[in-house]
Coordinates of C-alpha atoms and ligand atoms in Angstrom, one line a residue:
Chain A
M202 CA 0.3 0.1 0.1
P203 CA 1.9 3.5 -1.4
T204 CA 1.8 6.0 1.3
K205 CA 3.2 9.2 0.2
T206 CA 3.0 13.3 2.1
L207 CA 0.6 15.4 1.3
A208 CA 0.3 19.5 2.6
G209 CA 2.8 17.5 5.7
T210 CA 0.6 14.6 6.6
P211 CA 1.6 11.1 5.4
V212 CA -1.6 8.9 3.9
D213 CA -1.8 6.2 2.6
T214 CA -3.6 5.2 -0.3
D215 CA -4.5 2.7 -2.8
D216 CA -3.0 2.2 -6.1
E217 CA -4.9 4.0 -7.8
G218 CA -4.3 7.4 -5.0
Y219 CA -7.7 6.8 -3.3
L220 CA -7.1 8.3 0.4
V221 CA -7.5 4.6 3.0
N222 CA -8.0 5.9 5.6
H223 CA -9.7 9.2 5.8
S224 CA -9.4 9.8 9.5
Q225 CA -5.7 11.0 7.6
W226 CA -8.3 13.5 6.0
N227 CA -8.4 17.7 6.3
K228 CA -8.3 20.5 4.3
D229 CA -4.7 20.6 3.2
V230 CA -4.6 17.5 2.0
A231 CA -8.5 18.1 0.1
A232 CA -5.6 20.9 -1.7
A233 CA -3.0 18.6 -1.9
L234 CA -5.3 16.0 -3.9
A235 CA -7.0 18.0 -6.1
A236 CA -3.8 20.4 -7.4
E237 CA -3.0 16.8 -8.0
E238 CA -5.7 17.3 -10.6
G239 CA -4.6 21.0 -11.4
I240 CA -7.7 21.8 -10.1
T241 CA -7.7 24.6 -6.6
L242 CA -10.7 24.5 -4.8
T243 CA -13.4 27.6 -4.0
D244 CA -16.0 27.9 -2.2
G245 CA -18.1 25.7 -5.6
H246 CA -15.9 23.1 -5.6
W247 CA -16.5 22.8 -0.7
K248 CA -20.1 22.8 -1.1
V249 CA -20.0 19.2 -3.3
L250 CA -17.0 17.7 -1.2
D251 CA -19.3 19.0 2.6
F252 CA -22.0 17.2 0.3
I253 CA -20.4 13.8 -0.2
D254 CA -19.1 13.4 2.8
T255 CA -21.6 14.2 5.2
D256 CA -24.1 11.6 2.7
F257 CA -20.6 9.4 3.5
K258 CA -21.7 9.4 6.8
E259 CA -24.7 9.3 6.8
R260 CA -25.3 5.9 4.2
S261 CA -21.5 4.6 3.6
V262 CA -21.6 5.2 0.3
V263 CA -19.9 8.1 -2.1
P264 CA -22.8 9.7 -3.6
G265 CA -23.8 10.1 -7.6
M266 CA -24.6 12.5 -9.5
R267 CA -28.7 11.8 -9.4
R268 CA -28.0 12.5 -6.0
L269 CA -25.7 14.6 -6.1
N270 CA -28.2 16.5 -7.9
K271 CA -30.9 16.5 -6.5
V272 CA -30.4 16.0 -2.6
G273 CA -27.8 18.0 -3.1
N274 CA -29.0 20.7 -5.4
I275 CA -25.9 20.4 -7.4
P276 CA -26.5 20.8 -11.0
T277 CA -24.8 18.6 -13.0
K278 CA -23.1 21.2 -15.7
D279 CA -21.8 22.9 -12.7
L280 CA -20.4 19.4 -11.4
Y281 CA -18.2 19.0 -14.8
A282 CA -16.7 22.7 -14.8
L283 CA -15.3 22.4 -11.3
F284 CA -14.1 18.6 -11.8
P285 CA -13.6 18.0 -15.6
D286 CA -13.7 14.3 -16.6
G287 CA -15.5 12.0 -14.3
P288 CA -16.4 14.2 -12.0
I289 CA -17.4 11.9 -9.2
K290 CA -14.0 9.8 -9.2
K291 CA -12.4 12.8 -8.6
A292 CA -14.9 14.7 -6.4
A293 CA -14.3 11.2 -4.3
R294 CA -10.6 10.9 -4.2
I295 CA -10.6 14.6 -3.5
S296 CA -12.4 14.1 -0.4
G297 CA -11.1 11.4 0.8
Y298 CA -13.5 8.6 0.5
P299 CA -12.7 5.5 -2.1
K300 CA -13.4 5.4 -5.6
P301 CA -17.1 4.8 -6.1
V302 CA -17.9 1.3 -7.4
S303 CA -21.3 1.7 -9.4
C304 CA -23.3 -1.5 -8.8
V305 CA -23.2 -4.8 -11.4
Chain B
M274 CA -57.5 -12.9 10.4
K275 CA -54.5 -10.5 10.0
T276 CA -53.6 -8.9 6.1
L277 CA -49.6 -9.5 4.6
L278 CA -50.2 -7.0 1.6
I279 CA -48.0 -7.5 -1.1
L280 CA -47.5 -4.7 -3.5
G281 CA -46.5 -5.8 -7.1
A282 CA -47.3 -9.3 -8.8
G283 CA -44.1 -9.2 -11.2
T284 CA -41.2 -11.5 -10.2
A285 CA -40.6 -11.2 -7.0
G286 CA -44.0 -10.4 -5.4
T287 CA -45.6 -13.6 -7.9
I288 CA -43.0 -16.3 -5.7
M289 CA -43.1 -14.1 -2.5
A290 CA -47.0 -15.2 -2.4
S291 CA -46.4 -19.0 -3.6
T292 CA -43.9 -19.2 -0.9
L293 CA -46.1 -17.8 1.6
R294 CA -49.1 -19.1 1.5
N295 CA -48.2 -22.3 1.4
K296 CA -46.0 -21.3 4.9
L297 CA -49.1 -19.0 6.1
P298 CA -52.2 -21.2 8.0
K299 CA -55.1 -20.2 6.2
G300 CA -57.4 -20.0 9.1
E301 CA -55.2 -16.8 10.4
W302 CA -53.6 -15.2 7.9
T303 CA -55.0 -12.9 4.2
I304 CA -52.4 -13.0 1.7
T305 CA -53.4 -9.8 -0.9
L306 CA -51.6 -8.9 -4.0
V307 CA -51.8 -5.9 -6.0
D308 CA -50.5 -5.3 -9.1
R309 CA -51.9 -2.9 -12.0
A310 CA -50.8 -4.6 -14.8
P311 CA -53.7 -7.5 -16.5
D312 CA -50.1 -9.2 -17.8
H313 CA -47.6 -10.4 -15.7
Y314 CA -44.2 -10.3 -18.4
Y315 CA -40.8 -12.8 -18.3
Q316 CA -38.6 -9.4 -19.4
P317 CA -35.7 -11.6 -20.3
G318 CA -37.4 -12.5 -23.3
Y319 CA -37.4 -8.7 -24.4
L320 CA -34.1 -9.0 -25.0
F321 CA -35.1 -11.6 -27.9
M322 CA -38.1 -10.2 -29.2
P323 CA -36.3 -8.1 -31.5
F324 CA -34.3 -10.6 -33.0
G325 CA -37.1 -13.1 -33.9
I326 CA -36.1 -15.4 -31.6
Y327 CA -39.2 -14.7 -29.3
T328 CA -42.7 -13.9 -30.4
E329 CA -45.2 -11.4 -28.1
N330 CA -47.0 -14.6 -26.4
D331 CA -44.0 -16.5 -25.0
V332 CA -43.2 -13.2 -22.4
R333 CA -46.6 -12.8 -22.3
R334 CA -49.1 -14.9 -19.8
P335 CA -52.7 -13.4 -18.0
M336 CA -52.3 -12.8 -13.9
T337 CA -54.8 -15.3 -13.7
R338 CA -51.9 -17.6 -14.7
T339 CA -50.0 -17.0 -12.9
V340 CA -50.9 -15.8 -9.6
P341 CA -50.9 -18.5 -6.9
R342 CA -54.5 -20.6 -5.2
G343 CA -55.2 -19.2 -1.8
I344 CA -54.4 -15.4 -2.7
D345 CA -57.3 -12.1 -2.5
Y346 CA -56.2 -10.4 -5.7
R347 CA -56.5 -7.0 -6.3
E348 CA -55.5 -4.9 -9.8
A349 CA -55.1 -1.5 -9.1
D350 CA -52.4 1.2 -9.7
V351 CA -51.7 1.7 -6.4
D352 CA -51.5 5.3 -5.2
R353 CA -49.4 5.6 -1.9
I354 CA -48.2 4.1 0.9
D355 CA -49.6 5.1 4.1
A356 CA -47.1 3.9 6.2
A357 CA -47.9 5.3 9.3
A358 CA -51.7 4.3 9.6
N359 CA -50.4 0.8 8.8
R360 CA -52.2 1.1 4.9
V361 CA -52.6 1.4 1.6
L362 CA -55.1 3.2 -0.5
L363 CA -55.7 2.6 -3.8
P364 CA -56.7 5.5 -6.2
D365 CA -60.7 4.7 -6.1
G366 CA -60.4 5.2 -2.5
T367 CA -60.1 1.8 -0.3
E368 CA -58.5 1.3 2.3
V369 CA -56.0 -1.6 2.4
P370 CA -55.2 -2.0 6.4
Y371 CA -51.4 -4.8 6.8
D372 CA -49.9 -5.9 9.6
V373 CA -46.9 -6.8 7.2
L374 CA -46.3 -5.2 3.6
I375 CA -44.0 -6.3 0.8
I376 CA -42.7 -4.0 -1.6
A377 CA -42.4 -5.3 -4.8
T378 CA -42.7 -3.0 -7.4
G379 CA -39.2 -3.1 -9.7
V380 CA -37.9 -0.5 -11.9
H381 CA -38.9 1.1 -14.5
P382 CA -37.4 2.7 -17.7
A383 CA -38.0 6.4 -16.8
P384 CA -37.4 8.1 -20.5
E385 CA -38.5 11.2 -19.9
Q386 CA -35.2 11.7 -17.3
V387 CA -33.2 12.7 -20.1
E388 CA -33.6 15.4 -22.1
G389 CA -35.2 15.6 -25.3
M390 CA -35.2 11.4 -26.0
V391 CA -39.0 11.7 -25.6
N392 CA -39.1 13.8 -28.7
G393 CA -40.0 13.3 -32.1
D394 CA -37.5 10.7 -33.0
W395 CA -39.1 8.6 -29.7
R396 CA -39.6 5.0 -30.8
K397 CA -38.5 6.1 -34.6
N398 CA -35.0 5.7 -33.9
V399 CA -34.9 6.2 -30.8
H400 CA -36.0 2.3 -28.5
E401 CA -35.8 0.6 -25.9
F402 CA -36.0 -3.1 -26.1
Y403 CA -37.1 -2.5 -21.3
T404 CA -40.7 -2.8 -21.8
F405 CA -42.9 -4.7 -23.8
E406 CA -44.2 -2.1 -26.2
G407 CA -40.1 -1.2 -26.6
A408 CA -39.4 -4.3 -28.1
K409 CA -42.2 -4.9 -30.3
A410 CA -41.7 -1.2 -31.7
L411 CA -38.0 -2.0 -31.9
T412 CA -38.6 -5.6 -33.6
E413 CA -40.7 -3.2 -36.3
R414 CA -37.8 -0.6 -36.7
L415 CA -35.1 -3.6 -37.2
K416 CA -37.3 -5.2 -40.3
S417 CA -36.5 -2.0 -41.9
W418 CA -32.5 -1.3 -41.2
Q419 CA -30.2 -1.3 -44.1
G420 CA -27.7 -0.4 -42.7
G421 CA -25.8 2.5 -41.2
R422 CA -24.5 3.5 -37.9
L423 CA -26.1 1.1 -34.3
V424 CA -25.7 3.2 -31.1
V425 CA -26.7 0.8 -28.3
H426 CA -26.7 3.1 -25.1
I427 CA -27.1 2.8 -21.4
C428 CA -28.0 6.4 -20.0
E429 CA -27.1 5.7 -16.3
M430 CA -26.5 3.0 -13.9
P431 CA -28.0 1.1 -12.0
I432 CA -30.1 -0.6 -14.3
K433 CA -31.8 -3.9 -13.6
C434 CA -30.1 -6.7 -15.9
P435 CA -27.2 -4.9 -16.3
V436 CA -25.6 -7.0 -19.1
A437 CA -29.2 -7.3 -21.0
P438 CA -27.3 -4.0 -22.9
L439 CA -23.9 -5.8 -24.0
E440 CA -26.0 -9.4 -24.7
F441 CA -28.3 -7.0 -27.3
T442 CA -24.9 -5.7 -28.7
F443 CA -24.2 -9.4 -29.0
L444 CA -27.1 -10.4 -30.5
A445 CA -27.6 -7.3 -33.0
D446 CA -24.0 -8.2 -34.1
A447 CA -25.2 -12.1 -35.0
W448 CA -28.1 -10.8 -36.4
L449 CA -27.0 -8.2 -38.8
Q450 CA -24.3 -11.3 -40.1
E451 CA -27.2 -12.9 -41.0
K452 CA -29.1 -10.6 -42.3
G453 CA -26.1 -9.8 -44.8
L454 CA -26.1 -6.5 -43.2
R455 CA -22.9 -6.7 -40.7
E456 CA -20.8 -4.7 -43.2
K457 CA -22.9 -2.1 -43.6
T458 CA -23.6 -1.3 -39.7
E459 CA -21.2 0.4 -37.5
I460 CA -21.9 -0.9 -34.0
V461 CA -21.2 1.3 -30.9
Y462 CA -21.2 0.8 -26.9
V463 CA -21.9 4.0 -25.7
T464 CA -21.7 3.7 -21.4
P465 CA -21.1 6.0 -18.5
M466 CA -19.0 2.8 -17.1
S467 CA -15.2 3.1 -16.9
G468 CA -15.3 -0.3 -18.5
A469 CA -17.7 -3.0 -20.3
F470 CA -18.4 -4.1 -16.8
T471 CA -18.4 -2.6 -13.1
K472 CA -15.8 -5.5 -12.1
P473 CA -12.4 -6.3 -13.5
V474 CA -12.4 -10.0 -14.4
A475 CA -15.8 -10.3 -16.6
S476 CA -15.5 -6.6 -18.1
G477 CA -11.6 -7.4 -19.1
I478 CA -13.4 -10.7 -20.9
L479 CA -15.7 -8.9 -22.0
T480 CA -14.0 -5.8 -23.4
R481 CA -11.7 -8.8 -25.7
L482 CA -15.3 -10.1 -26.8
L483 CA -16.3 -6.6 -27.8
D484 CA -13.0 -5.9 -29.8
E485 CA -13.0 -9.1 -32.2
K486 CA -16.8 -8.6 -32.8
R487 CA -15.2 -4.8 -34.2
I488 CA -17.6 -3.7 -31.8
S489 CA -16.6 0.1 -30.8
V490 CA -16.8 1.3 -26.9
V491 CA -16.9 4.5 -25.8
H492 CA -17.2 4.7 -21.8
D493 CA -17.2 7.0 -19.1
F494 CA -20.3 9.2 -20.9
A495 CA -23.0 10.6 -19.1
I496 CA -25.4 12.0 -21.0
A497 CA -26.6 14.8 -20.9
R498 CA -29.2 15.3 -24.0
V499 CA -30.6 13.3 -27.2
D500 CA -30.6 16.5 -29.7
A501 CA -32.8 14.2 -32.2
E502 CA -31.9 17.1 -35.7
K503 CA -28.8 16.0 -35.2
K504 CA -29.0 12.4 -34.4
S505 CA -26.6 11.9 -31.9
I506 CA -26.5 12.1 -27.9
V507 CA -24.5 14.5 -26.1
S508 CA -22.9 14.2 -22.8
W509 CA -22.4 16.6 -20.2
D510 CA -19.0 17.6 -21.0
E511 CA -20.2 17.1 -24.8
K512 CA -18.7 14.9 -26.0
E513 CA -20.9 13.4 -29.4
V514 CA -21.9 10.5 -30.0
P515 CA -23.7 10.4 -33.9
Y516 CA -26.4 7.4 -34.8
D517 CA -29.3 6.1 -37.4
L518 CA -30.8 4.0 -34.7
L519 CA -30.2 4.6 -31.3
V520 CA -31.2 1.9 -29.1
T521 CA -30.5 3.4 -24.6
V522 CA -31.3 1.9 -21.7
P523 CA -32.8 4.8 -19.6
P524 CA -32.7 5.2 -16.1
N525 CA -33.8 2.6 -14.1
M526 CA -36.8 4.4 -11.5
G527 CA -38.4 2.9 -8.9
A528 CA -42.4 3.4 -8.8
E529 CA -43.6 6.8 -9.1
M530 CA -46.0 5.7 -5.9
I531 CA -42.9 5.4 -3.4
D532 CA -42.0 8.6 -4.1
R533 CA -45.4 10.3 -3.6
S534 CA -46.0 7.8 0.2
G535 CA -42.6 8.6 0.8
L536 CA -40.4 5.9 1.1
G537 CA -37.7 6.1 -1.6
D538 CA -34.0 7.6 -2.2
E539 CA -33.6 9.8 -5.2
L540 CA -34.1 6.8 -8.5
N541 CA -37.4 6.0 -5.8
Y542 CA -35.5 2.7 -4.7
V543 CA -36.4 1.9 -1.5
P544 CA -33.2 1.8 1.5
T545 CA -33.7 -1.5 3.1
D546 CA -31.5 -3.3 5.1
K547 CA -29.0 -4.7 2.1
H548 CA -28.7 -8.8 4.8
T549 CA -32.2 -9.1 5.9
L550 CA -34.3 -7.0 3.4
Q551 CA -36.2 -4.9 6.6
C552 CA -37.4 -1.8 5.3
K553 CA -34.8 0.9 6.9
A554 CA -37.9 3.4 7.7
H555 CA -40.2 1.2 9.3
A556 CA -39.7 -2.8 10.7
N557 CA -43.2 -4.4 9.2
I558 CA -41.8 -3.5 6.4
F559 CA -40.2 -5.8 3.7
V560 CA -38.7 -4.7 0.1
I561 CA -37.3 -7.8 -2.8
G562 CA -36.2 -7.3 -6.1
D563 CA -34.9 -3.9 -8.2
A564 CA -37.4 -2.1 -5.8
T565 CA -34.9 -2.5 -2.9
D566 CA -31.5 -0.3 -3.1
C567 CA -28.9 -3.4 -2.1
P568 CA -26.0 -3.0 -4.0
T569 CA -26.3 -6.0 -6.1
S570 CA -27.4 -6.6 -9.5
K571 CA -30.9 -6.0 -10.1
A572 CA -32.5 -9.7 -11.0
G573 CA -34.9 -11.6 -11.4
S574 CA -32.2 -14.1 -10.1
V575 CA -31.8 -12.1 -7.3
A576 CA -35.3 -11.3 -6.7
H577 CA -35.3 -15.6 -6.7
F578 CA -33.0 -15.8 -3.7
E579 CA -33.9 -13.3 -2.0
S580 CA -37.4 -14.7 -1.3
E581 CA -36.1 -18.1 0.4
V582 CA -34.5 -15.3 2.9
L583 CA -37.6 -13.2 3.1
T584 CA -39.6 -15.8 3.6
E585 CA -37.8 -17.3 6.1
N586 CA -37.2 -13.8 8.3
I587 CA -41.6 -13.4 7.8
L588 CA -41.9 -16.0 10.0
H589 CA -39.0 -14.8 12.2
F590 CA -40.9 -11.2 12.1
I591 CA -44.1 -12.8 13.3
A592 CA -42.5 -15.2 15.9
G593 CA -41.6 -12.1 16.9
Q594 CA -38.3 -13.0 16.5
P595 CA -35.2 -12.3 15.4
L596 CA -34.4 -12.0 12.0
R597 CA -31.7 -14.4 11.5
S598 CA -31.7 -15.1 7.7
R599 CA -29.4 -12.9 5.1
F600 CA -29.2 -12.0 1.6
D601 CA -24.9 -12.6 0.4
G602 CA -26.3 -10.7 -2.3
H603 CA -25.6 -13.7 -4.5
A604 CA -27.0 -13.4 -8.2
N605 CA -26.2 -15.2 -10.9
C606 CA -26.5 -14.4 -14.5
F607 CA -26.4 -15.8 -18.4
I608 CA -24.8 -13.3 -21.3
E609 CA -25.7 -14.0 -24.7
S610 CA -23.2 -14.1 -26.2
G611 CA -24.7 -14.6 -30.3
H612 CA -24.2 -17.3 -32.6
G613 CA -26.2 -20.2 -29.3
K614 CA -22.8 -19.3 -27.1
A615 CA -23.2 -17.5 -24.1
F616 CA -21.7 -17.1 -20.5
L617 CA -21.9 -17.8 -16.9
L618 CA -21.2 -15.4 -14.0
D619 CA -22.4 -15.9 -10.4
F620 CA -21.9 -13.4 -7.4
N621 CA -22.1 -11.8 -4.6
Y622 CA -21.5 -8.7 -2.3
D623 CA -18.3 -10.0 -1.6
Q624 CA -16.9 -12.1 -4.3
E625 CA -17.1 -10.4 -8.3
P626 CA -17.8 -13.4 -10.7
V627 CA -14.7 -15.2 -12.2
T628 CA -14.1 -18.6 -13.9
G629 CA -15.0 -21.8 -13.0
T630 CA -17.5 -24.5 -13.2
F631 CA -21.2 -24.1 -11.9
P632 CA -23.2 -25.1 -9.9
L633 CA -20.9 -28.1 -9.4
P634 CA -16.7 -27.9 -8.9
A635 CA -15.4 -29.4 -12.4
L636 CA -18.1 -31.1 -13.1
G637 CA -20.2 -28.3 -13.8
P638 CA -21.5 -28.5 -16.2
M639 CA -21.7 -25.0 -16.9
R640 CA -18.7 -22.9 -16.7
L641 CA -18.2 -19.8 -15.4
L642 CA -16.8 -16.1 -17.9
A643 CA -16.5 -18.4 -20.5
E644 CA -18.5 -19.1 -23.5
S645 CA -20.2 -22.1 -24.4
R646 CA -23.4 -23.9 -26.3
L647 CA -24.7 -25.2 -23.3
N648 CA -24.6 -21.6 -21.3
H649 CA -27.1 -20.5 -23.8
L650 CA -28.8 -23.5 -24.0
G651 CA -29.5 -22.7 -20.2
K652 CA -30.4 -19.1 -20.8
M653 CA -33.0 -20.6 -22.9
A654 CA -33.9 -23.9 -21.0
F655 CA -34.7 -20.3 -18.1
R656 CA -38.1 -19.3 -20.0
W657 CA -39.3 -22.5 -18.6
V658 CA -37.8 -22.8 -15.6
Y659 CA -39.6 -19.2 -14.7
W660 CA -43.4 -19.9 -15.5
N661 CA -43.0 -23.8 -13.9
I662 CA -41.1 -23.7 -11.3
L663 CA -39.5 -20.2 -10.5
L664 CA -42.8 -17.9 -9.7
P665 CA -44.6 -21.5 -7.6
G666 CA -41.7 -20.9 -5.6
W667 CA -39.9 -24.0 -5.9
P668 CA -36.4 -24.3 -5.1
I669 CA -34.0 -25.1 -7.7
P670 CA -32.4 -28.2 -7.7
L671 CA -28.6 -27.3 -6.3
V672 CA -28.5 -23.2 -6.8
G673 CA -29.3 -21.7 -3.4
H674 CA -29.8 -18.3 -1.8
K675 CA -26.2 -18.2 -0.4
M676 CA -23.3 -18.3 -3.0
S677 CA -21.0 -21.2 -3.1
L678 CA -17.5 -20.8 -3.6
R679 CA -16.8 -24.3 -4.4
G680 CA -15.9 -23.9 -9.0
K681 CA -14.8 -20.5 -8.4
N682 CA -11.1 -19.0 -10.0
I683 CA -10.3 -17.0 -7.4
P684 CA -7.1 -14.9 -7.9
P685 CA -4.5 -15.7 -5.3
K686 CA -4.8 -11.6 -4.5
E687 CA -8.5 -12.1 -3.9
I688 CA -8.0 -15.0 -1.6
K689 CA -5.6 -12.6 0.5
A690 CA -7.2 -10.0 1.0
A691 CA -11.0 -12.4 2.2
A692 CA -8.3 -14.1 4.3
Ligands
LIG18 C1 -34.5 -6.9 -21.7 C2 -34.2 -7.6 -19.8 C3 -33.9 -8.8 -19.9 C4 -33.7 -9.0 -18.1 N1 -33.1 -10.9 -18.2 C5 -32.6 -11.3 -17.3 C6 -31.6 -12.2 -17.1 O1 -31.4 -12.6 -18.3 N2 -31.4 -12.7 -16.1 C7 -32.2 -12.3 -14.1 O2 -32.6 -13.1 -13.5 N3 -32.7 -11.0 -14.7 C8 -33.1 -10.9 -16.0 N4 -33.6 -9.4 -16.4 C9 -34.1 -8.6 -14.7 C10 -35.8 -9.0 -14.9 O3 -36.5 -9.1 -15.4 C11 -36.0 -8.6 -12.9 O4 -35.2 -8.5 -11.8 C12 -36.9 -9.3 -13.0 O5 -38.6 -9.3 -13.1 C13 -37.3 -8.0 -11.2 O6 -38.4 -8.4 -9.9 P1 -39.3 -7.4 -9.3 O7 -40.6 -8.5 -9.0 O8 -38.5 -6.7 -8.4 O9 -40.4 -6.7 -10.0 P2 -41.2 -6.7 -11.8 O10 -40.8 -8.4 -12.5 O11 -41.0 -5.7 -12.3 O12 -42.5 -6.9 -11.1 C14 -42.9 -5.4 -10.3 C15 -44.3 -5.3 -10.8 O13 -44.6 -3.8 -9.9 C16 -46.0 -3.6 -10.6 N5 -46.2 -2.0 -10.4 C17 -44.9 -0.6 -10.1 N6 -45.8 -0.2 -9.7 C18 -46.5 -0.6 -9.4 C19 -48.0 0.7 -8.5 N7 -48.2 1.3 -8.2 N8 -49.8 0.1 -8.6 C20 -49.2 -1.6 -8.9 N9 -48.5 -2.1 -9.3 C21 -47.1 -1.9 -9.3 C22 -45.6 -3.8 -12.0 O14 -47.3 -3.6 -12.9 C23 -45.4 -5.0 -12.2 O15 -45.7 -5.6 -12.1 C24 -34.2 -8.5 -17.5 C25 -35.0 -7.1 -17.6 C26 -35.3 -6.7 -18.4 C27 -36.0 -5.9 -18.6

């Protein structure tokens, strides 16, 4: 399991760079993960990350686009503008949660 | 008298009515079953209708033939569940009180969820095969097909029978060859997933198969709208895929009634304990089949395995005991691959599909994750099994609700991870 240092914090990740231990996550780590994706976090990004955080704590799964839209009030268009190319995967990684799996 | 009420007389509702009628004393329990449709449909058969393999009558039977004896059956479009008052409301104002409720109202394609999908081109060049009407319309459309760009497309996950769009693609490839139209047809498979399938071992094998059949794949495509004028589908990040014929799987939503009752999530699926099948919000409501939000396939085989667990748990619940039976997510799916062959997948919440033999180690006779004629015969025999064994609630020999690891070739990495 790879270990690296982000924003001065040592974190454990899986092979695709998703944190395996959410307790190692904080806002600075999020900013560093975002920077790896070429993203500078703004309030708009944080609205998404905060919703994912609350929702994951409640349901133990990363919410999909429809849930972010309907429950989190985040238009899908905005989501793509904030996190281009695969917004859910990127937002999940930056918020320190596992890669979302869609069901078989 | 007490009432056990079942909403939906599809695969899961019918199986539950059959099994519980045998278990609950007739003098103590009325079993009421409600569905809005006059007919029961064998949905896996929709896949075969467009290619002339099944006719309309192969996939449809009147409810009078499928509803088991000893059941109080009502044809009605359920308006709402009033869970606080333990009653269900029908459109004519009738109230049906219940002691125990089972929700089995499934999911249905909802094309109106995608901008521009239900437009002038709907059922002309934009089709689906997830409903009886849709499969019929597509059958007619294919009769006049002369070649061009055939785009097979999934709008969003989850969908019921998630392998059906792949099967449609393989069958279309074979059918076009027979008709001498394959060279004139470009086939494109468009999916919101990152590969042909979500689980790595199966995805690798299926990707190779798509490749061999010269079917191109567009992955990570999240549809924003259908542009009927340009005849293309457009993604949220403005990628475009043009089509001459679009065969799409619209978003699969749970019944609107679930939403009206305040019992659903953003897709109108009912939040359900994935092991006990109890509704998370109400102890005397249980959920089975496609209507749940359980993280396994929405499939008839799953509904069947769940029915064994749910029957036991309902008996525990009625007896005031803890719900001891646990569902492991077991799913068993055939994948029709064309030219009289098929694959077989067997998996659960924890174990992804792998190669091996089924249901017996080494002996099989069916092979997992490999193409064979016997798998195809298994798939075709399933229609008979469905009407005659599954719906009446008989057990399927050798195949239980708990997935077996015997006969499966599990990669060493996973055995370590599981240990
Ligand atoms: C094209 C296709 C291919 C498939 N292939 C396979 C396969 O190969 N293998 C496999 O295992 N599965 C397959 N499936 C999936 C399988 O058909 C479903 O998973 C299964 O039927 C689910 O059973 P269910 O009882 O949960 O829902 P359904 O069988 O869909 O039943 C739901 C019932 O609820 C009723 N209903 C809904 N709302 C209301 C309301 N408000 N009031 C009254 N009644 C209502 C409906 O009329 C319906 O009869 C396929 C499905 C499709 C569409």
